[in-house]
Structure formats: structure tokens, C-alpha cells
PDB file of C-alpha atoms in Angstrom:
ATOM      1  CA  MET A 969       0.000   0.000   0.000  1.00 50.00           C
ATOM      2  CA  LYS A 970       2.833   2.350   0.843  1.00 52.00           C
ATOM      3  CA  HIS A 971       4.424   1.786  -2.534  1.00 57.00           C
ATOM      4  CA  SER A 972       1.291   2.784  -4.512  1.00 59.00           C
ATOM      5  CA  SER A 973       0.721   5.934  -2.445  1.00 62.00           C
ATOM      6  CA  GLY A 974       4.330   6.922  -3.140  1.00 66.00           C
ATOM      7  CA  ASP A 975       3.693   6.507  -6.864  1.00 72.00           C
ATOM      8  CA  LEU A 976       0.553   8.608  -6.587  1.00 69.00           C
ATOM      9  CA  GLN A 977       2.405  11.374  -4.757  1.00 71.00           C
ATOM     10  CA  SER A 978       5.212  11.188  -7.294  1.00 75.00           C
ATOM     11  CA  ARG A 979       2.738  11.521 -10.185  1.00 70.00           C
ATOM     12  CA  LEU A 980       0.992  14.453  -8.480  1.00 68.00           C
ATOM     13  CA  LYS A 981       4.337  16.183  -7.912  1.00 71.00           C
ATOM     14  CA  THR A 982       5.296  15.615 -11.557  1.00 71.00           C
ATOM     15  CA  ARG A 983       1.960  17.019 -12.763  1.00 65.00           C
ATOM     16  CA  LYS A 984       2.406  20.016 -10.464  1.00 66.00           C
ATOM     17  CA  VAL A 985       5.923  20.677 -11.762  1.00 66.00           C
ATOM     18  CA  LEU A 986       4.717  20.440 -15.374  1.00 63.00           C
ATOM     19  CA  GLY A 987       1.730  22.632 -14.579  1.00 60.00           C
ATOM     20  CA  VAL A 988      -0.809  20.071 -15.762  1.00 60.00           C
ATOM     21  CA  GLY A 989      -4.109  19.567 -13.998  1.00 57.00           C
ATOM     22  CA  GLU A 990      -6.913  21.513 -12.453  1.00 52.00           C
ATOM     23  CA  ILE A 991      -6.580  24.531 -10.226  1.00 51.00           C
ATOM     24  CA  ASP A 992      -8.928  25.480  -7.395  1.00 51.00           C
ATOM     25  CA  ASN A 993     -11.606  27.101  -9.582  1.00 51.00           C
ATOM     26  CA  GLY A 994     -11.833  24.091 -11.939  1.00 49.00           C
ATOM     27  CA  ASP A 995      -9.943  25.595 -14.887  1.00 48.00           C
ATOM     28  CA  VAL A 996      -7.389  23.368 -16.535  1.00 49.00           C
ATOM     29  CA  HIS A 997      -3.820  24.637 -16.598  1.00 50.00           C
ATOM     30  CA  ARG A 998      -2.002  24.594 -19.849  1.00 55.00           C
ATOM     31  CA  SER A 999       1.223  22.769 -19.312  1.00 55.00           C
ATOM     32  CA  LYS A1000       4.366  24.762 -18.760  1.00 56.00           C
ATOM     33  CA  ILE A1001       5.781  23.092 -21.852  1.00 57.00           C
ATOM     34  CA  SER A1002       2.941  24.395 -24.013  1.00 58.00           C
ATOM     35  CA  GLN A1003       3.300  27.803 -22.362  1.00 55.00           C
ATOM     36  CA  ILE A1004       6.953  27.857 -23.387  1.00 57.00           C
ATOM     37  CA  LEU A1005       6.377  26.526 -26.896  1.00 58.00           C
ATOM     38  CA  GLY A1006       3.234  28.560 -27.442  1.00 57.00           C
ATOM     39  CA  HIS A1007      -0.294  27.617 -28.339  1.00 54.00           C
ATOM     40  CA  SER A1008      -1.092  27.021 -32.004  1.00 56.00           C
ATOM     41  CA  GLU A1009      -4.784  27.754 -32.480  1.00 53.00           C
ATOM     42  CA  HIS A1010      -4.601  26.953 -36.188  1.00 51.00           C
ATOM     43  CA  LEU A1011      -3.982  23.300 -35.351  1.00 55.00           C
ATOM     44  CA  TYR A1012      -7.325  23.081 -33.558  1.00 58.00           C
ATOM     45  CA  SER A1013      -9.583  25.332 -35.629  1.00 67.00           C
ATOM     46  CA  LYS A1014     -11.603  24.480 -38.691  1.00 79.00           C
ATOM     47  CA  LEU A1015     -12.312  27.043 -41.373  1.00 81.00           C
ATOM     48  CA  PRO A1016     -15.575  27.204 -43.318  1.00 84.00           C
ATOM     49  CA  ARG A1017     -15.941  25.258 -46.533  1.00 87.00           C
ATOM     50  CA  GLY A1018     -15.326  27.271 -49.663  1.00 88.00           C
ATOM     51  CA  LEU A1019     -13.280  29.963 -47.929  1.00 88.00           C
ATOM     52  CA  TRP A1020     -10.153  29.123 -49.904  1.00 89.00           C
ATOM     53  CA  TYR A1021     -12.047  29.392 -53.225  1.00 92.00           C
ATOM     54  CA  TRP A1022     -13.620  32.663 -52.088  1.00 89.00           C
ATOM     55  CA  GLN A1023     -10.181  34.049 -51.244  1.00 91.00           C
ATOM     56  CA  ILE A1024      -8.891  33.190 -54.740  1.00 94.00           C
ATOM     57  CA  ILE A1025     -11.936  34.748 -56.429  1.00 92.00           C
ATOM     58  CA  GLU A1026     -11.572  37.917 -54.351  1.00 91.00           C
ATOM     59  CA  ALA A1027      -7.829  38.228 -54.970  1.00 94.00           C
ATOM     60  CA  CYS A1028      -8.264  37.625 -58.721  1.00 94.00           C
ATOM     61  CA  SER A1029     -11.092  40.156 -59.051  1.00 92.00           C
ATOM     62  CA  TYR A1030      -9.077  42.837 -57.242  1.00 92.00           C
ATOM     63  CA  ALA A1031      -5.953  42.074 -59.291  1.00 95.00           C
ATOM     64  CA  ILE A1032      -7.822  42.175 -62.614  1.00 94.00           C
ATOM     65  CA  LEU A1033      -9.564  45.445 -61.738  1.00 90.00           C
ATOM     66  CA  ALA A1034      -6.252  46.927 -60.558  1.00 93.00           C
ATOM     67  CA  VAL A1035      -4.501  46.051 -63.822  1.00 94.00           C
ATOM     68  CA  LEU A1036      -7.417  47.410 -65.872  1.00 91.00           C
ATOM     69  CA  ALA A1037      -7.516  50.642 -63.866  1.00 89.00           C
ATOM     70  CA  LEU A1038      -3.758  51.145 -64.072  1.00 92.00           C
ATOM     71  CA  LEU A1039      -3.272  50.258 -67.732  1.00 92.00           C
ATOM     72  CA  LEU A1040      -6.653  51.008 -69.318  1.00 88.00           C
ATOM     73  CA  PRO A1041      -8.346  53.666 -67.191  1.00 86.00           C
ATOM     74  CA  GLY A1042     -10.838  54.539 -69.941  1.00 84.00           C
ATOM     75  CA  LYS A1043     -12.037  50.932 -70.121  1.00 83.00           C
ATOM     76  CA  ILE A1044     -12.660  50.606 -66.375  1.00 80.00           C
ATOM     77  CA  TYR A1045     -14.414  53.989 -66.425  1.00 75.00           C
ATOM     78  CA  ASN A1046     -16.670  52.738 -69.209  1.00 76.00           C
ATOM     79  CA  ILE A1047     -17.358  49.409 -67.458  1.00 74.00           C
ATOM     80  CA  THR A1048     -18.269  50.910 -64.090  1.00 71.00           C
ATOM     81  CA  LEU A1049     -20.013  54.142 -65.073  1.00 68.00           C
ATOM     82  CA  GLY A1050     -21.059  53.432 -68.632  1.00 68.00           C
ATOM     83  CA  LEU A1051     -19.461  56.709 -69.724  1.00 69.00           C
ATOM     84  CA  GLU A1052     -16.573  57.644 -71.955  1.00 75.00           C
ATOM     85  CA  MET A1053     -13.622  59.273 -70.208  1.00 74.00           C
ATOM     86  CA  SER A1054     -13.335  62.910 -71.242  1.00 74.00           C
ATOM     87  CA  ASN A1055      -9.976  64.120 -69.906  1.00 74.00           C
ATOM     88  CA  SER A1056      -6.624  63.071 -68.499  1.00 70.00           C
ATOM     89  CA  GLU A1057      -7.527  64.193 -64.958  1.00 69.00           C
ATOM     90  CA  SER A1058     -10.161  61.467 -64.877  1.00 76.00           C
ATOM     91  CA  ALA A1059      -7.545  58.969 -66.045  1.00 83.00           C
ATOM     92  CA  LEU A1060      -5.252  60.007 -63.201  1.00 83.00           C
ATOM     93  CA  GLY A1061      -8.035  59.481 -60.639  1.00 83.00           C
ATOM     94  CA  VAL A1062      -8.830  56.040 -62.044  1.00 86.00           C
ATOM     95  CA  ARG A1063      -5.130  55.126 -61.941  1.00 89.00           C
ATOM     96  CA  PHE A1064      -4.959  56.154 -58.265  1.00 87.00           C
ATOM     97  CA  TYR A1065      -7.977  53.915 -57.712  1.00 88.00           C
ATOM     98  CA  GLY A1066      -6.081  51.121 -59.503  1.00 91.00           C
ATOM     99  CA  ALA A1067      -3.106  51.617 -57.202  1.00 92.00           C
ATOM    100  CA  ALA A1068      -5.372  51.242 -54.142  1.00 92.00           C
ATOM    101  CA  LEU A1069      -6.914  48.105 -55.660  1.00 92.00           C
ATOM    102  CA  ALA A1070      -3.440  46.682 -56.266  1.00 94.00           C
ATOM    103  CA  CYS A1071      -2.619  47.158 -52.577  1.00 91.00           C
ATOM    104  CA  ILE A1072      -5.805  45.365 -51.521  1.00 92.00           C
ATOM    105  CA  ALA A1073      -5.058  42.594 -54.044  1.00 94.00           C
ATOM    106  CA  LEU A1074      -1.589  42.173 -52.541  1.00 93.00           C
ATOM    107  CA  LEU A1075      -3.125  41.835 -49.071  1.00 91.00           C
ATOM    108  CA  LEU A1076      -5.642  39.283 -50.302  1.00 92.00           C
ATOM    109  CA  TRP A1077      -3.039  37.219 -52.166  1.00 93.00           C
ATOM    110  CA  ASN A1078      -0.929  36.995 -49.010  1.00 91.00           C
ATOM    111  CA  VAL A1079      -3.893  35.852 -46.928  1.00 91.00           C
ATOM    112  CA  ILE A1080      -4.773  32.915 -49.209  1.00 90.00           C
ATOM    113  CA  GLY A1081      -4.246  29.672 -47.319  1.00 85.00           C
ATOM    114  CA  SER A1082      -3.733  31.378 -43.973  1.00 86.00           C
ATOM    115  CA  THR A1083      -5.338  29.860 -40.894  1.00 85.00           C
ATOM    116  CA  ASP A1084      -4.934  32.974 -38.769  1.00 86.00           C
ATOM    117  CA  LYS A1085      -8.544  33.847 -37.983  1.00 87.00           C
ATOM    118  CA  PRO A1086      -8.026  37.539 -37.107  1.00 88.00           C
ATOM    119  CA  LEU A1087      -6.122  38.045 -40.371  1.00 89.00           C
ATOM    120  CA  LEU A1088      -8.816  36.255 -42.364  1.00 90.00           C
ATOM    121  CA  ARG A1089     -11.536  38.319 -40.721  1.00 89.00           C
ATOM    122  CA  LEU A1090      -9.607  41.524 -41.440  1.00 90.00           C
ATOM    123  CA  SER A1091      -9.241  40.692 -45.131  1.00 91.00           C
ATOM    124  CA  LEU A1092     -12.946  39.878 -45.423  1.00 90.00           C
ATOM    125  CA  ALA A1093     -13.874  43.082 -43.587  1.00 90.00           C
ATOM    126  CA  VAL A1094     -11.629  45.148 -45.900  1.00 91.00           C
ATOM    127  CA  SER A1095     -13.354  43.672 -48.957  1.00 91.00           C
ATOM    128  CA  ALA A1096     -16.856  44.139 -47.546  1.00 90.00           C
ATOM    129  CA  VAL A1097     -16.218  47.763 -46.551  1.00 91.00           C
ATOM    130  CA  HIS A1098     -14.680  48.506 -49.950  1.00 89.00           C
ATOM    131  CA  TYR A1099     -17.688  47.045 -51.760  1.00 87.00           C
ATOM    132  CA  ALA A1100     -20.143  48.865 -49.489  1.00 88.00           C
ATOM    133  CA  LEU A1101     -18.408  52.184 -50.137  1.00 88.00           C
ATOM    134  CA  GLN A1102     -18.433  51.475 -53.873  1.00 83.00           C
ATOM    135  CA  ILE A1103     -22.178  50.865 -53.761  1.00 81.00           C
ATOM    136  CA  PHE A1104     -22.716  54.036 -51.736  1.00 84.00           C
ATOM    137  CA  VAL A1105     -20.724  56.157 -54.188  1.00 81.00           C
ATOM    138  CA  SER A1106     -22.434  54.493 -57.158  1.00 76.00           C
ATOM    139  CA  LEU A1107     -25.881  55.168 -55.745  1.00 76.00           C
ATOM    140  CA  LEU A1108     -24.958  58.795 -55.069  1.00 77.00           C
ATOM    141  CA  HIS A1109     -23.914  59.070 -58.698  1.00 73.00           C
ATOM    142  CA  VAL A1110     -27.185  57.479 -59.882  1.00 70.00           C
ATOM    143  CA  VAL A1111     -29.217  59.913 -57.781  1.00 69.00           C
ATOM    144  CA  SER A1112     -27.315  62.946 -59.081  1.00 69.00           C
ATOM    145  CA  THR A1113     -27.559  61.893 -62.750  1.00 69.00           C
ATOM    146  CA  THR A1114     -29.837  59.777 -64.837  1.00 63.00           C
ATOM    147  CA  CYS A1115     -30.187  56.131 -63.878  1.00 57.00           C
ATOM    148  CA  MET A1116     -27.656  54.019 -65.735  1.00 69.00           C
ATOM    149  CA  PHE A1117     -28.102  50.289 -66.157  1.00 69.00           C
ATOM    150  CA  SER A1118     -24.387  49.393 -66.001  1.00 68.00           C
ATOM    151  CA  LEU A1119     -23.969  51.265 -62.721  1.00 70.00           C
ATOM    152  CA  LEU A1120     -26.920  49.483 -61.158  1.00 73.00           C
ATOM    153  CA  LEU A1121     -25.625  46.137 -62.421  1.00 76.00           C
ATOM    154  CA  TRP A1122     -22.220  46.969 -60.900  1.00 72.00           C
ATOM    155  CA  SER A1123     -23.913  47.732 -57.565  1.00 77.00           C
ATOM    156  CA  VAL A1124     -25.813  44.440 -57.595  1.00 82.00           C
ATOM    157  CA  ALA A1125     -22.591  42.534 -58.283  1.00 81.00           C
ATOM    158  CA  ARG A1126     -20.867  44.310 -55.399  1.00 79.00           C
ATOM    159  CA  SER A1127     -23.834  43.544 -53.128  1.00 85.00           C
ATOM    160  CA  LEU A1128     -23.415  39.845 -53.855  1.00 85.00           C
ATOM    161  CA  GLN A1129     -19.725  40.095 -53.029  1.00 83.00           C
ATOM    162  CA  ILE A1130     -20.572  41.804 -49.729  1.00 84.00           C
ATOM    163  CA  ILE A1131     -22.905  38.936 -48.877  1.00 86.00           C
ATOM    164  CA  GLY A1132     -20.113  36.439 -49.557  1.00 84.00           C
ATOM    165  CA  CYS A1133     -17.601  38.349 -47.439  1.00 82.00           C
ATOM    166  CA  VAL A1134     -20.013  38.774 -44.539  1.00 85.00           C
ATOM    167  CA  HIS A1135     -20.954  35.084 -44.706  1.00 84.00           C
ATOM    168  CA  PHE A1136     -17.338  33.937 -44.393  1.00 82.00           C
ATOM    169  CA  TYR A1137     -16.581  36.658 -41.834  1.00 81.00           C
ATOM    170  CA  HIS A1138     -19.253  35.272 -39.511  1.00 83.00           C
ATOM    171  CA  SER A1139     -18.467  31.634 -40.374  1.00 81.00           C
ATOM    172  CA  ILE A1140     -14.890  32.027 -39.160  1.00 81.00           C
ATOM    173  CA  GLY A1141     -16.140  33.113 -35.753  1.00 75.00           C
ATOM    174  CA  HIS A1142     -14.755  35.548 -33.281  1.00 65.00           C
ATOM    175  CA  PRO A1143     -11.236  34.918 -32.036  1.00 58.00           C
ATOM    176  CA  GLN A1144     -10.921  33.775 -28.452  1.00 55.00           C
ATOM    177  CA  ARG A1145      -9.968  36.661 -26.252  1.00 53.00           C
ATOM    178  CA  HIS A1146      -7.697  35.561 -23.422  1.00 50.00           C
ATOM    179  CA  THR A1147      -8.483  37.813 -20.516  1.00 49.00           C
ATOM    180  CA  SER A1148      -6.432  37.516 -17.453  1.00 49.00           C
ATOM    181  CA  ASN A1149      -6.841  39.490 -14.326  1.00 48.00           C
ATOM    182  CA  LYS A1150      -3.426  40.404 -12.983  1.00 47.00           C
ATOM    183  CA  TYR A1151      -4.920  40.845  -9.523  1.00 48.00           C
ATOM    184  CA  ASP A1152      -6.071  37.197  -9.186  1.00 42.00           C
TER     185      ASP A1152
END
């Protein structure tokens, strides 16, 4: 009997040294080894189905629009507004827009395949906000001028992209916030 109680005490001491087991309030300690090595959430989290395909579609659409806006500003102006570009100042504005799209495309290309949930949520939020602002500006333009079919079609397409981004944003879930009270 004495031998088995010694083994039990030895195991309890070992668990205490490693920091494994329950504490008084019932929470389970992470082991000291995992505290030293770090905790890899991506090994334990599942991402929604289709997210990877959505990321590729988003990155491609931003890259294509960026190239069109940078190299053929008149064409992108015609596609989005249904108007012919009248002067070089408009071309400069569209090229600045293309530069911003290229930056977003670069962000999205670097996020493809990532399992970092906060980064994924940020990229989806950036896309959704960009599309929402595009719709807002497009609708302001429609109200101030005559209603143009291509502009309304553009807004509907952007609305569908917002729905996709918001769907994946919520599917990923909120990251776990580790709150610790330093006064405990």
C-alpha cells in the first residue's frame, strides 16, 4: 500500500511541476511546456468550406480590376459608369484607384491559405467595406444623374460580393480573447 501511495504522490508532484491539472476554480492549466512553446490555435480550428475558393476569387477580381484601372483607365471607367472618359484628370483618378486596388489585391493574395482567424476576418472586412463604399458612391452618382443600367448592375454585383464576405466573416467566428486578471 505504501508503494502505490508513493507513486501517486510522485505523479501528483510531476503534474504540479509540469503545470498540468486543475486549479482550485476548476480551470485546466495549460502545461508549462505548451506555455513555453506557445499555443497554435490553427492546429485546432476548422475554417468554413469554400473559404479558400472565395479568397482566390476575391484576390483575382481585385488584381484584374487593378490592372485594368492602371493600364486602361478609360475601359474601367466605361465598365463601371457606362461613360466615356473625357480628360486626363479622370484617367489620373482612375489610376490612383487602380493603385489602391493593387494594394488590396496584394493583401488578399498573401492571406490565401492562412489559418490565422483575425487576419482572415480583417481581409474579409476590408473587402466588404470597400464594396459597401463602392455601392454608396455608385448610388450617389445614380441619384445625381440619370439612372444608368451598367452602374446598377455593378452595384448588384458588389452587393453579392458583400454577402459572400459577410458570410465567411461570420463563419470564421470571433477569435478567443484571453483575458487575465493580474490581480487574481
